[in-house]
Amino acid sequence: MAREPKNFDHLLGGKAKGLSDAQLQAHFTLYKGYVTKLNEITTKLAAADRSTPNYSFNEYSELRRREPVAFNGTVLHEMYFEGLGDGSTAPSAGVKDFIGNSFGSFDAWVADTKACLMSGHGWTLLCYDYESKKLINNLVQGEHHIGLFANVHVMAAFDAWEHAYFFDYQTGKAKYVESILTGLNWDVLSNRFKQVGAQL
Ligand SMILES: [Fe+2]
C-alpha cells in the first residue's frame, strides 16, 4: 500500500519559529517528492528480477542502493517537521536532566547541536544509543543515510540542507539554526524520550 505524505500545514502562519510560509511550502513539496520516490521504489522492488544482482549495475541492486535515500528522506523530514514549534513549549526539568546527563548540560547539547549543524551541509540527528544508554549527536555526512549511526534510536532530526532555510535566510545559516532550536516542540520531543524509557 502506498505511503501517504503527512500534512504539516499546522506549521504555517508563524507556527514554526523563524520560517515563512513560502519556505515551508517549498520544503513540504520537496518532502512529498521523497514519499513519491519511496512508493515508486517499493512498487518496482516488488516486481524486480532478483536472479542477477550485481554490484556495478542491476535494476534490483540499484533500487536497493537508492531505497535508503527515499526512505530516510521521508522519515527524517517527518521527524524534522514534527519537531518544529513556535517556542511556546519548554523542556521539563526531567527532559533537561535527561539531555544534561548525556551532554554535560542542556546548554552543552544546544552548543554541540549548533556546532554539528554548522559543520555539515545536511542532517544532524539527536539519537539514543542503546549501548551507552545516552543521547548522542549524529552528523549525517551524505544525503540522508551515509554516516548514520547503527543501533541508535533517532529522537530528533534537524535539517540544515540549504533548501530548508535559503529562502528566508540566504547564507545566514546560524540564524536559521538559532530559530529552529529555540522554537522546538518539546511536547513531541519529550514523548520520543519516553519511548526509550526516560523517566520524565
Ligand atoms: Fe530537507
CSV table of C-alpha atoms and ligand atoms in Angstrom, one decimal:
chain,number,residue,atom,x,y,z
A,1,MET,CA,0.0,0.0,0.0
A,2,ALA,CA,1.3,3.4,-1.0
A,3,ARG,CA,2.7,5.6,1.8
A,4,GLU,CA,0.8,8.9,2.1
A,5,PRO,CA,2.7,12.1,2.8
A,6,LYS,CA,1.9,13.6,6.1
A,7,ASN,CA,0.3,17.0,6.3
A,8,PHE,CA,2.2,19.7,8.2
A,9,ASP,CA,0.1,22.7,7.3
A,10,HIS,CA,-0.4,23.4,11.0
A,11,LEU,CA,3.1,24.9,10.9
A,12,LEU,CA,2.0,27.6,8.5
A,13,GLY,CA,1.2,31.1,9.7
A,14,GLY,CA,4.1,31.5,12.0
A,15,LYS,CA,3.8,28.3,13.9
A,16,ALA,CA,7.4,27.2,13.0
A,17,LYS,CA,9.6,29.8,14.5
A,18,GLY,CA,11.6,31.8,12.0
A,19,LEU,CA,10.2,30.1,8.9
A,20,SER,CA,7.9,31.7,6.4
A,21,ASP,CA,5.0,30.0,4.7
A,22,ALA,CA,6.9,30.2,1.3
A,23,GLN,CA,10.0,28.5,2.9
A,24,LEU,CA,7.9,25.8,4.5
A,25,GLN,CA,5.7,25.2,1.4
A,26,ALA,CA,8.8,24.7,-0.7
A,27,HIS,CA,10.2,22.2,1.8
A,28,PHE,CA,6.8,20.3,2.0
A,29,THR,CA,7.0,19.9,-1.8
A,30,LEU,CA,10.5,18.5,-1.6
A,31,TYR,CA,9.5,16.1,1.2
A,32,LYS,CA,6.5,14.9,-0.8
A,33,GLY,CA,8.9,14.1,-3.6
A,34,TYR,CA,10.7,11.7,-1.4
A,35,VAL,CA,7.5,9.9,-0.5
A,36,THR,CA,6.6,9.6,-4.2
A,37,LYS,CA,10.0,8.1,-4.9
A,38,LEU,CA,9.8,5.7,-1.9
A,39,ASN,CA,6.5,4.5,-3.2
A,40,GLU,CA,7.9,4.1,-6.7
A,41,ILE,CA,10.9,2.2,-5.5
A,42,THR,CA,8.7,-0.1,-3.3
A,43,THR,CA,6.5,-0.9,-6.2
A,44,LYS,CA,9.4,-1.6,-8.6
A,45,LEU,CA,11.1,-3.7,-5.9
A,46,ALA,CA,8.1,-5.9,-5.5
A,47,ALA,CA,8.3,-7.0,-9.2
A,48,ALA,CA,12.0,-6.7,-9.7
A,49,ASP,CA,14.0,-9.7,-11.0
A,50,ARG,CA,16.2,-11.0,-8.2
A,51,SER,CA,18.1,-13.5,-10.3
A,52,THR,CA,21.1,-11.4,-11.4
A,53,PRO,CA,22.0,-8.9,-8.6
A,54,ASN,CA,25.2,-7.0,-9.4
A,55,TYR,CA,27.5,-4.5,-7.7
A,56,SER,CA,28.1,-2.5,-10.9
A,57,PHE,CA,24.6,-2.3,-12.2
A,58,ASN,CA,21.4,-4.3,-12.0
A,59,GLU,CA,17.9,-2.8,-11.6
A,60,TYR,CA,17.1,-4.7,-8.4
A,61,SER,CA,20.6,-3.8,-6.9
A,62,GLU,CA,20.2,-0.2,-7.8
A,63,LEU,CA,16.7,0.1,-6.4
A,64,ARG,CA,18.0,-1.4,-3.1
A,65,ARG,CA,21.0,1.0,-3.1
A,66,ARG,CA,18.8,4.1,-3.6
A,67,GLU,CA,16.0,2.9,-1.3
A,68,PRO,CA,17.6,4.4,1.9
A,69,VAL,CA,17.7,7.8,0.3
A,70,ALA,CA,14.0,7.9,-0.3
A,71,PHE,CA,13.2,6.1,3.0
A,72,ASN,CA,15.3,8.3,5.2
A,73,GLY,CA,14.4,11.4,3.2
A,74,THR,CA,10.8,10.6,4.0
A,75,VAL,CA,11.2,9.6,7.7
A,76,LEU,CA,13.7,12.3,8.7
A,77,HIS,CA,11.7,15.1,7.1
A,78,GLU,CA,8.6,13.9,9.0
A,79,MET,CA,10.6,13.9,12.3
A,80,TYR,CA,12.0,17.4,11.5
A,81,PHE,CA,8.6,18.9,10.7
A,82,GLU,CA,7.1,17.2,13.8
A,83,GLY,CA,9.8,18.7,16.0
A,84,LEU,CA,9.3,22.3,14.8
A,85,GLY,CA,7.4,24.7,17.1
A,86,ASP,CA,6.8,28.3,17.8
A,87,GLY,CA,8.7,28.5,21.0
A,88,SER,CA,5.6,28.2,23.2
A,89,THR,CA,6.7,24.8,24.8
A,90,ALA,CA,9.6,24.3,27.1
A,91,PRO,CA,11.6,21.2,28.1
A,92,SER,CA,10.6,20.0,31.5
A,93,ALA,CA,13.1,19.6,34.3
A,94,GLY,CA,13.2,15.9,33.6
A,95,VAL,CA,13.9,16.4,29.9
A,96,LYS,CA,16.7,18.8,30.8
A,97,ASP,CA,18.2,16.3,33.1
A,98,PHE,CA,17.9,13.5,30.5
A,99,ILE,CA,19.8,15.7,28.0
A,100,GLY,CA,22.2,17.1,30.5
A,101,ASN,CA,23.2,13.6,31.8
A,102,SER,CA,24.3,12.8,28.2
A,103,PHE,CA,26.0,16.1,27.2
A,104,GLY,CA,27.1,17.6,30.5
A,105,SER,CA,24.3,20.1,30.5
A,106,PHE,CA,21.3,21.2,28.4
A,107,ASP,CA,23.2,24.2,27.2
A,108,ALA,CA,26.1,22.0,26.1
A,109,TRP,CA,23.7,20.0,24.0
A,110,VAL,CA,22.4,23.2,22.3
A,111,ALA,CA,26.0,24.3,21.7
A,112,ASP,CA,27.0,20.9,20.3
A,113,THR,CA,23.9,20.7,18.1
A,114,LYS,CA,24.7,24.2,16.7
A,115,ALA,CA,28.3,23.2,16.0
A,116,CYS,CA,27.1,20.0,14.2
A,117,LEU,CA,24.7,21.8,12.0
A,118,MET,CA,27.3,24.4,11.1
A,119,SER,CA,29.9,21.7,10.4
A,120,GLY,CA,27.8,19.8,7.9
A,121,HIS,CA,25.6,20.6,5.0
A,122,GLY,CA,22.7,18.4,5.8
A,123,TRP,CA,21.2,16.4,8.7
A,124,THR,CA,22.1,16.4,12.4
A,125,LEU,CA,20.3,13.8,14.4
A,126,LEU,CA,19.8,13.6,18.2
A,127,CYS,CA,19.9,9.8,18.9
A,128,TYR,CA,19.6,7.5,21.8
A,129,ASP,CA,22.4,5.0,22.0
A,130,TYR,CA,21.2,1.7,23.4
A,131,GLU,CA,24.8,0.7,24.4
A,132,SER,CA,25.7,3.7,26.5
A,133,LYS,CA,22.1,4.5,27.3
A,134,LYS,CA,22.8,8.1,26.5
A,135,LEU,CA,21.8,10.7,23.9
A,136,ILE,CA,24.3,11.4,21.2
A,137,ASN,CA,24.5,13.8,18.2
A,138,ASN,CA,25.0,12.2,14.8
A,139,LEU,CA,26.1,14.4,11.9
A,140,VAL,CA,25.0,12.6,8.7
A,141,GLN,CA,27.6,13.4,6.1
A,142,GLY,CA,25.9,12.4,2.8
A,143,GLU,CA,22.3,12.6,1.6
A,144,HIS,CA,20.2,11.0,4.3
A,145,HIS,CA,21.9,7.8,5.0
A,146,ILE,CA,25.7,7.9,4.7
A,147,GLY,CA,27.2,8.1,8.2
A,148,LEU,CA,24.0,7.2,10.0
A,149,PHE,CA,24.9,5.5,13.3
A,150,ALA,CA,23.9,1.9,13.9
A,151,ASN,CA,21.8,0.6,16.9
A,152,VAL,CA,20.5,4.0,17.8
A,153,HIS,CA,17.0,5.4,18.0
A,154,VAL,CA,16.6,8.8,16.3
A,155,MET,CA,15.0,11.2,18.8
A,156,ALA,CA,15.1,14.4,16.7
A,157,ALA,CA,16.1,15.4,13.2
A,158,PHE,CA,17.4,18.8,12.2
A,159,ASP,CA,17.6,19.8,8.6
A,160,ALA,CA,20.4,22.1,7.5
A,161,TRP,CA,20.4,21.5,3.8
A,162,GLU,CA,20.2,24.9,2.1
A,163,HIS,CA,16.6,24.2,0.8
A,164,ALA,CA,15.5,24.2,4.5
A,165,TYR,CA,16.4,27.9,5.0
A,166,PHE,CA,17.8,29.7,2.0
A,167,PHE,CA,14.5,31.4,1.0
A,168,ASP,CA,14.3,33.0,4.4
A,169,TYR,CA,18.0,33.3,5.5
A,170,GLN,CA,20.1,33.1,2.3
A,171,THR,CA,23.6,32.4,3.7
A,172,GLY,CA,22.6,33.3,7.3
A,173,LYS,CA,22.6,29.6,8.4
A,174,ALA,CA,23.4,30.4,12.0
A,175,LYS,CA,20.3,32.5,12.4
A,176,TYR,CA,18.2,29.7,11.0
A,177,VAL,CA,19.8,27.2,13.4
A,178,GLU,CA,19.1,29.6,16.3
A,179,SER,CA,15.4,29.9,15.3
A,180,ILE,CA,14.6,26.3,15.0
A,181,LEU,CA,16.4,25.3,18.2
A,182,THR,CA,14.6,27.9,20.2
A,183,GLY,CA,11.3,27.0,18.6
A,184,LEU,CA,11.3,23.3,19.2
A,185,ASN,CA,8.1,21.4,20.1
A,186,TRP,CA,9.1,19.9,23.4
A,187,ASP,CA,5.8,18.1,23.8
A,188,VAL,CA,6.8,16.0,20.8
A,189,LEU,CA,10.4,15.5,21.8
A,190,SER,CA,9.5,14.6,25.4
A,191,ASN,CA,7.2,11.8,24.1
A,192,ARG,CA,10.1,10.5,22.0
A,193,PHE,CA,12.4,10.4,25.0
A,194,LYS,CA,9.7,8.4,26.9
A,195,GLN,CA,9.9,5.7,24.1
A,196,VAL,CA,13.4,4.8,25.2
A,197,GLY,CA,12.4,4.7,28.9
A,198,ALA,CA,13.3,8.2,30.1
A,199,GLN,CA,11.7,8.9,33.4
A,200,LEU,CA,10.4,12.4,32.9
B,1,FE,FE,15.0,19.0,3.7
